[in-house]
Amino acid sequence: MPSATGPVPGKLPFVVWVLAAGTFLMGTTEFVIAGLLPEMAADLDVSVSHAGLLITAFAVGMIVGGPTMALATLRLPQRHTLIGALAVFALGHVVAALTTSFTVVLAARVVTALATGAFWAVGFVITTTAAGPHGATRAVGVMMGGLTLANVVGVPIGSFAGQFTGWRGPFWALAVLAALAAVFVGRFLPRVEQRAEVSVQAEVRALRQGRLWLALAAAVLIMGGVLATYTYITPLLTDRAGIAVSAVPLVLIAFGVGALAGTAIGGRLGDRRPMVTTITAAAATAVILLALVPGSDSAVTAVVLVFLMALTGFTVNPVVTSLAVRFAGDAPTLTSALTTSAYNTGIAVGSAIAGRALDSSLGLTGPALVGAVSAALTLLPLIALTLSGTSHAGRIVAQRTAAPRPDRVRDDATRPAPPRH
């Protein structure tokens, strides 16, 4: 019988699906704020744009905490790291649900983000190594699918629940589910882990590759573009498109379906044609976000465009994540954490700029315009990555218990093209 982490031809290891369940919870807590923003602002006595800092704070916590926690837990058993991260995650939600202070909620979001960063950093390494070289991008797509499924199920349910129980209800639910997830991870991840000797210096040396930073830059810009718009999507839908507040969760479901489909598309196409996939998707995202500026005055058009921006924007994510981890060779943990930090840098910067745009003369369409610019800028690192040539090879992540693989990556995919004569 294959092990929980051993690759099986044509089938992803079960551990990938376990980790996807964990990312579902963490994706829900990161993005559910968008659906609860007006209620939280009123209850905590702050403006809507100020309440948006709760999303920014979570992103900042992951930016700093991801790499820090990755290095701090480098020599710990991966199973223990994941269980500890889920326990802290649950505790952070309990604190937030018990307080009436915006500052305390903000601090709890940062602590929760630290735990999320640790979970994702270790989780991406387990996922890519478990799936093996030929299934890495697909496996990353499945794990990130937990994040996007959160937008289909978790965020809308949280938004609906928040309308009846107040915003604290979803926070209590997330705390309980995270505690259960810790038990589940402890049950299904192997108790005995074969870990290769790890080195902080080796992890840091992996950061010297220029192509790694191009992939990270693309992650920053594409996520910043989509989330700049998504953070303030509720006031755009209600005040400009004329959609009832009670119907906003349905639009969030449309966004989540688009994100889930985009992640699946990226996961399927990324191993074969990553650069064509990412460049096409990023360009389409920029056009769609720009179209949302005039198109948001129609309810039907706004809903369609929200779905499409998720579909195209999230297609990029599993591809650049897989590329970044592969470029790190056999020292992927810090790189994995930096990939998560890159996405959240985009979320933090994008949502912060979008908040300023919302309060400016641009008004409700300001965030969408900010998003369109950021998505368009994503093309720069992607094109540079395409033009970097096949001379710079990046190795596919090997099993941590095995010797480094000599696998090389092609620039248009992740493997070298045959030599030309």
C-alpha positions as semicolon CSV with decimal commas, in nm:
position;residue;x (nm);y (nm);z (nm)
1;M;0,000;0,000;0,000
2;P;0,144;0,342;-0,086
3;S;0,229;0,572;0,197
4;A;0,032;0,883;0,274
5;T;0,301;1,091;0,117
6;G;0,428;0,858;-0,151
7;P;0,352;0,949;-0,511
8;V;0,117;0,717;-0,699
9;P;0,114;0,743;-1,079
10;G;-0,201;0,920;-1,197
11;K;-0,326;0,984;-0,845
12;L;-0,239;1,250;-0,591
13;P;-0,139;1,134;-0,241
14;F;-0,408;1,162;0,026
15;V;-0,197;1,406;0,226
16;V;-0,250;1,667;-0,048
17;W;-0,625;1,659;0,017
18;V;-0,571;1,679;0,393
19;L;-0,367;1,995;0,348
20;A;-0,626;2,136;0,108
21;A;-0,880;2,110;0,391
22;G;-0,650;2,315;0,612
23;T;-0,609;2,585;0,349
24;F;-0,988;2,595;0,318
25;L;-1,018;2,720;0,676
26;M;-0,734;2,966;0,637
27;G;-0,870;3,099;0,310
28;T;-1,208;3,147;0,473
29;T;-1,069;3,356;0,758
30;E;-0,857;3,568;0,524
31;F;-1,137;3,658;0,284
32;V;-1,456;3,636;0,493
33;I;-1,383;3,988;0,620
34;A;-1,479;4,123;0,276
35;G;-1,836;4,000;0,329
36;L;-1,852;4,116;0,692
37;L;-1,682;4,453;0,649
38;P;-1,983;4,685;0,701
39;E;-2,104;4,487;1,007
40;M;-1,757;4,480;1,166
41;A;-1,703;4,850;1,098
42;A;-2,031;4,941;1,267
43;D;-1,977;4,711;1,566
44;L;-1,616;4,818;1,625
45;D;-1,700;5,186;1,562
46;V;-1,462;5,248;1,270
47;S;-1,510;5,345;0,906
48;V;-1,542;5,080;0,635
49;S;-1,208;5,177;0,483
50;H;-1,046;5,156;0,829
51;A;-1,203;4,815;0,889
52;G;-1,037;4,705;0,566
53;L;-0,711;4,715;0,764
54;L;-0,819;4,381;0,912
55;I;-0,747;4,227;0,572
56;T;-0,426;4,426;0,539
57;A;-0,312;4,323;0,889
58;F;-0,365;3,956;0,813
59;A;-0,165;3,993;0,495
60;V;0,117;4,176;0,676
61;G;0,126;3,902;0,939
62;M;0,176;3,642;0,669
63;I;0,438;3,852;0,490
64;V;0,655;3,870;0,801
65;G;0,546;3,551;0,971
66;G;0,570;3,311;0,680
67;P;0,950;3,327;0,631
68;T;1,013;3,376;1,003
69;M;0,808;3,075;1,105
70;A;0,950;2,868;0,820
71;L;1,304;2,918;0,952
72;A;1,201;2,887;1,317
73;T;1,035;2,549;1,257
74;L;1,283;2,423;0,997
75;R;1,413;2,138;1,212
76;L;1,082;2,052;1,375
77;P;0,873;1,758;1,252
78;Q;0,640;1,890;0,984
79;R;0,341;1,723;1,150
80;H;0,404;1,907;1,477
81;T;0,439;2,239;1,296
82;L;0,104;2,196;1,121
83;I;-0,079;2,096;1,441
84;G;0,073;2,387;1,635
85;A;-0,019;2,632;1,359
86;L;-0,383;2,518;1,365
87;A;-0,395;2,548;1,745
88;V;-0,268;2,908;1,737
89;F;-0,508;2,981;1,451
90;A;-0,801;2,863;1,666
91;L;-0,687;3,065;1,967
92;G;-0,655;3,383;1,761
93;H;-1,018;3,355;1,652
94;V;-1,136;3,301;2,009
95;V;-0,959;3,620;2,119
96;A;-1,106;3,819;1,831
97;A;-1,458;3,692;1,901
98;L;-1,438;3,787;2,272
99;T;-1,317;4,146;2,237
100;T;-1,491;4,473;2,154
101;S;-1,167;4,653;2,069
102;F;-1,070;4,705;1,706
103;T;-0,703;4,714;1,809
104;V;-0,728;4,373;1,978
105;V;-0,907;4,225;1,676
106;L;-0,631;4,370;1,457
107;A;-0,360;4,212;1,677
108;A;-0,544;3,878;1,680
109;R;-0,554;3,885;1,300
110;V;-0,176;3,930;1,288
111;V;-0,118;3,636;1,526
112;T;-0,360;3,422;1,326
113;A;-0,170;3,516;1,012
114;L;0,159;3,400;1,165
115;A;0,006;3,057;1,216
116;T;-0,135;3,056;0,865
117;G;0,204;3,143;0,718
118;A;0,368;2,852;0,901
119;F;0,097;2,612;0,783
120;W;0,122;2,716;0,419
121;A;0,503;2,720;0,411
122;V;0,530;2,363;0,538
123;G;0,219;2,251;0,353
124;F;0,344;2,358;0,010
125;V;0,670;2,166;0,065
126;I;0,485;1,850;0,168
127;T;0,249;1,886;-0,128
128;T;0,513;1,931;-0,397
129;T;0,740;1,658;-0,266
130;A;0,456;1,411;-0,213
131;A;0,325;1,452;-0,567
132;G;0,665;1,411;-0,733
133;P;0,812;1,606;-1,025
134;H;0,537;1,539;-1,277
135;G;0,244;1,619;-1,050
136;A;0,380;1,913;-0,850
137;T;0,181;2,191;-1,018
138;R;-0,139;1,987;-1,008
139;A;-0,086;1,913;-0,638
140;V;-0,023;2,280;-0,564
141;G;-0,342;2,355;-0,757
142;V;-0,536;2,115;-0,534
143;M;-0,391;2,261;-0,215
144;M;-0,464;2,612;-0,335
145;G;-0,804;2,479;-0,439
146;G;-0,881;2,462;-0,067
147;L;-0,813;2,834;-0,057
148;T;-1,037;2,904;-0,355
149;L;-1,306;2,663;-0,234
150;A;-1,319;2,883;0,074
151;N;-1,449;3,157;-0,154
152;V;-1,717;2,926;-0,294
153;V;-1,837;2,781;0,037
154;G;-1,662;2,927;0,342
155;V;-1,682;3,298;0,266
156;P;-2,047;3,304;0,150
157;I;-2,157;3,086;0,444
158;G;-1,961;3,309;0,680
159;S;-2,121;3,615;0,524
160;F;-2,470;3,465;0,551
161;A;-2,408;3,358;0,912
162;G;-2,273;3,701;0,996
163;Q;-2,602;3,859;0,893
164;F;-2,787;3,648;1,151
165;T;-2,535;3,598;1,431
166;G;-2,317;3,904;1,388
167;W;-1,959;3,886;1,267
168;R;-1,848;3,702;1,583
169;G;-2,045;3,391;1,489
170;P;-1,821;3,300;1,192
171;F;-1,513;3,365;1,408
172;W;-1,634;3,115;1,669
173;A;-1,710;2,861;1,397
174;L;-1,360;2,898;1,250
175;A;-1,203;2,848;1,594
176;V;-1,391;2,522;1,647
177;L;-1,320;2,394;1,295
178;A;-0,949;2,476;1,327
179;A;-0,929;2,277;1,650
180;L;-1,095;1,982;1,476
181;A;-0,857;2,022;1,183
182;A;-0,560;1,996;1,419
183;V;-0,692;1,661;1,537
184;F;-0,752;1,553;1,178
185;V;-0,400;1,648;1,068
186;G;-0,257;1,464;1,367
187;R;-0,450;1,157;1,265
188;F;-0,369;1,141;0,895
189;L;-0,018;1,282;0,860
190;P;0,254;1,024;0,929
191;R;0,384;1,021;1,287
192;V;0,732;0,922;1,177
193;E;0,878;1,162;0,924
194;Q;1,202;1,104;0,743
195;R;1,359;1,445;0,720
196;A;1,683;1,520;0,545
197;E;1,933;1,736;0,732
198;V;1,820;2,091;0,676
199;S;2,029;2,404;0,676
200;V;1,931;2,768;0,710
201;Q;2,226;2,858;0,489
202;A;2,105;2,623;0,215
203;E;1,759;2,776;0,233
204;V;1,901;3,127;0,204
205;R;2,132;3,028;-0,085
206;A;1,826;2,913;-0,278
207;L;1,716;3,278;-0,293
208;R;2,000;3,376;-0,527
209;Q;1,816;3,275;-0,842
210;G;1,685;3,570;-1,040
211;R;1,401;3,367;-1,189
212;L;1,272;3,295;-0,840
213;W;1,229;3,666;-0,775
214;L;1,052;3,714;-1,107
215;A;0,802;3,446;-1,008
216;L;0,755;3,611;-0,668
217;A;0,703;3,951;-0,830
218;A;0,431;3,804;-1,051
219;A;0,265;3,657;-0,740
220;V;0,268;3,998;-0,569
221;L;0,119;4,184;-0,861
222;I;-0,154;3,944;-0,970
223;M;-0,286;3,887;-0,620
224;G;-0,262;4,258;-0,544
225;G;-0,470;4,331;-0,853
226;V;-0,750;4,088;-0,775
227;L;-0,765;4,146;-0,399
228;A;-0,745;4,524;-0,430
229;T;-1,083;4,498;-0,597
230;Y;-1,222;4,211;-0,390
231;T;-1,150;4,375;-0,052
232;Y;-1,399;4,653;-0,126
233;I;-1,634;4,458;-0,351
234;T;-1,931;4,482;-0,112
235;P;-1,979;4,862;-0,130
236;L;-1,925;4,848;-0,507
237;L;-2,199;4,588;-0,546
238;T;-2,449;4,749;-0,310
239;D;-2,399;5,121;-0,368
240;R;-2,312;5,125;-0,740
241;A;-2,452;4,807;-0,894
242;G;-2,765;4,824;-0,680
243;I;-2,742;4,468;-0,548
244;A;-2,918;4,403;-0,217
245;V;-2,697;4,341;0,084
246;S;-2,864;4,003;0,135
247;A;-2,760;3,899;-0,218
248;V;-2,391;3,989;-0,179
249;P;-2,300;3,639;-0,052
250;L;-2,434;3,498;-0,379
251;V;-2,193;3,721;-0,571
252;L;-1,914;3,603;-0,344
253;I;-2,008;3,248;-0,442
254;A;-1,969;3,349;-0,807
255;F;-1,624;3,487;-0,726
256;G;-1,536;3,166;-0,545
257;V;-1,652;2,946;-0,831
258;G;-1,440;3,150;-1,070
259;A;-1,138;3,128;-0,838
260;L;-1,180;2,752;-0,799
261;A;-1,210;2,701;-1,174
262;G;-0,909;2,926;-1,239
263;T;-0,695;2,737;-0,988
264;A;-0,795;2,407;-1,151
265;I;-0,711;2,541;-1,497
266;G;-0,374;2,671;-1,381
267;G;-0,298;2,342;-1,208
268;R;-0,381;2,143;-1,522
269;L;-0,204;2,362;-1,777
270;G;0,087;2,481;-1,565
271;D;0,305;2,173;-1,598
272;R;0,283;2,186;-1,979
273;R;0,271;2,554;-2,079
274;P;0,318;2,771;-1,770
275;M;0,430;3,092;-1,936
276;V;0,158;3,094;-2,203
277;T;-0,097;3,019;-1,933
278;T;0,016;3,291;-1,693
279;I;0,069;3,567;-1,951
280;T;-0,270;3,506;-2,110
281;A;-0,446;3,495;-1,774
282;A;-0,275;3,808;-1,638
283;A;-0,357;4,009;-1,951
284;A;-0,720;3,897;-1,937
285;T;-0,741;3,990;-1,568
286;A;-0,622;4,345;-1,640
287;V;-0,882;4,389;-1,915
288;I;-1,163;4,250;-1,699
289;L;-1,079;4,470;-1,401
290;L;-1,065;4,775;-1,624
291;A;-1,404;4,681;-1,770
292;L;-1,544;4,663;-1,415
293;V;-1,500;5,041;-1,377
294;P;-1,776;5,132;-1,624
295;G;-1,951;4,794;-1,606
296;S;-2,024;4,803;-1,233
297;D;-2,325;5,028;-1,280
298;S;-2,514;4,720;-1,403
299;A;-2,588;4,439;-1,158
300;V;-2,567;4,162;-1,418
301;T;-2,249;4,295;-1,577
302;A;-2,086;4,344;-1,237
303;V;-2,156;3,985;-1,131
304;V;-2,021;3,845;-1,458
305;L;-1,705;4,054;-1,434
306;V;-1,650;3,955;-1,069
307;F;-1,667;3,589;-1,175
308;L;-1,428;3,644;-1,466
309;M;-1,170;3,838;-1,264
310;A;-1,150;3,545;-1,023
311;L;-1,132;3,292;-1,306
312;T;-0,841;3,458;-1,484
313;G;-0,659;3,597;-1,180
314;F;-0,644;3,270;-0,989
315;T;-0,525;3,079;-1,295
316;V;-0,183;3,240;-1,242
317;N;-0,142;3,135;-0,877
318;P;-0,064;2,761;-0,886
319;V;0,175;2,806;-1,177
320;V;0,395;3,074;-1,021
321;T;0,384;2,894;-0,685
322;S;0,505;2,570;-0,840
323;L;0,775;2,751;-1,040
324;A;0,905;2,933;-0,732
325;V;0,929;2,616;-0,524
326;R;1,094;2,429;-0,811
327;F;1,350;2,703;-0,866
328;A;1,455;2,655;-0,501
329;G;1,586;2,306;-0,577
330;D;1,627;2,094;-0,265
331;A;1,591;2,385;-0,017
332;P;1,228;2,481;-0,072
333;T;1,090;2,566;0,272
334;L;1,194;2,932;0,289
335;T;1,101;2,982;-0,076
336;S;0,759;2,833;-0,011
337;A;0,710;3,077;0,276
338;L;0,825;3,366;0,059
339;T;0,572;3,265;-0,206
340;T;0,296;3,293;0,053
341;S;0,448;3,625;0,166
342;A;0,448;3,744;-0,194
343;Y;0,076;3,682;-0,233
344;N;0,006;3,859;0,092
345;T;0,234;4,148;0,004
346;G;0,009;4,194;-0,296
347;I;-0,300;4,170;-0,076
348;A;-0,163;4,415;0,182
349;V;-0,034;4,674;-0,065
350;G;-0,325;4,631;-0,306
351;S;-0,594;4,661;-0,039
352;A;-0,418;4,957;0,124
353;I;-0,392;5,148;-0,205
354;A;-0,748;5,047;-0,292
355;G;-0,867;5,188;0,041
356;R;-0,704;5,520;-0,043
357;A;-0,861;5,512;-0,389
358;L;-1,201;5,439;-0,235
359;D;-1,174;5,753;-0,021
360;S;-1,049;5,963;-0,314
361;S;-1,241;6,126;-0,597
362;L;-1,236;5,790;-0,777
363;G;-1,489;5,664;-0,526
364;L;-1,632;5,313;-0,551
365;T;-1,456;5,235;-0,880
366;G;-1,113;5,328;-0,743
367;P;-1,025;4,979;-0,616
368;A;-1,107;4,821;-0,954
369;L;-0,885;5,073;-1,132
370;V;-0,600;5,000;-0,889
371;G;-0,651;4,630;-0,955
372;A;-0,639;4,673;-1,331
373;V;-0,305;4,855;-1,313
374;S;-0,155;4,592;-1,083
375;A;-0,271;4,305;-1,305
376;A;-0,125;4,476;-1,611
377;L;0,210;4,518;-1,434
378;T;0,212;4,141;-1,372
379;L;0,300;4,098;-1,738
380;L;0,645;4,253;-1,683
381;P;0,799;3,979;-1,463
382;L;0,618;3,708;-1,659
383;I;0,759;3,829;-1,990
384;A;1,104;3,867;-1,833
385;L;1,076;3,510;-1,706
386;T;0,986;3,391;-2,053
387;L;1,279;3,576;-2,210
388;S;1,530;3,455;-1,950
389;G;1,620;3,164;-2,177
390;T;1,682;2,795;-2,115
391;S;2,035;2,841;-1,987
392;H;1,919;2,900;-1,630
393;A;1,794;2,565;-1,507
394;G;1,588;2,516;-1,195
395;R;1,555;2,179;-1,033
396;I;1,225;2,023;-0,948
397;V;1,184;1,972;-0,577
398;A;1,296;1,628;-0,473
399;Q;1,168;1,425;-0,184
400;R;1,329;1,567;0,129
401;T;1,458;1,221;0,213
402;A;1,620;1,160;-0,122
403;A;1,925;1,291;-0,294
404;P;1,868;1,604;-0,503
405;R;1,727;1,526;-0,843
406;P;1,909;1,651;-1,150
407;D;1,578;1,737;-1,315
408;R;1,594;2,067;-1,501
409;V;1,316;2,295;-1,604
410;R;1,225;2,431;-1,942
411;D;1,165;2,802;-1,963
412;D;0,828;2,769;-2,133
413;A;0,734;2,492;-1,893
414;T;0,977;2,386;-1,625
415;R;1,201;2,142;-1,811
416;P;1,479;2,205;-2,063
417;A;1,404;2,206;-2,431
418;P;1,601;1,958;-2,642
419;P;1,936;2,096;-2,757
420;R;1,924;2,269;-3,092
421;H;2,183;2,206;-3,360
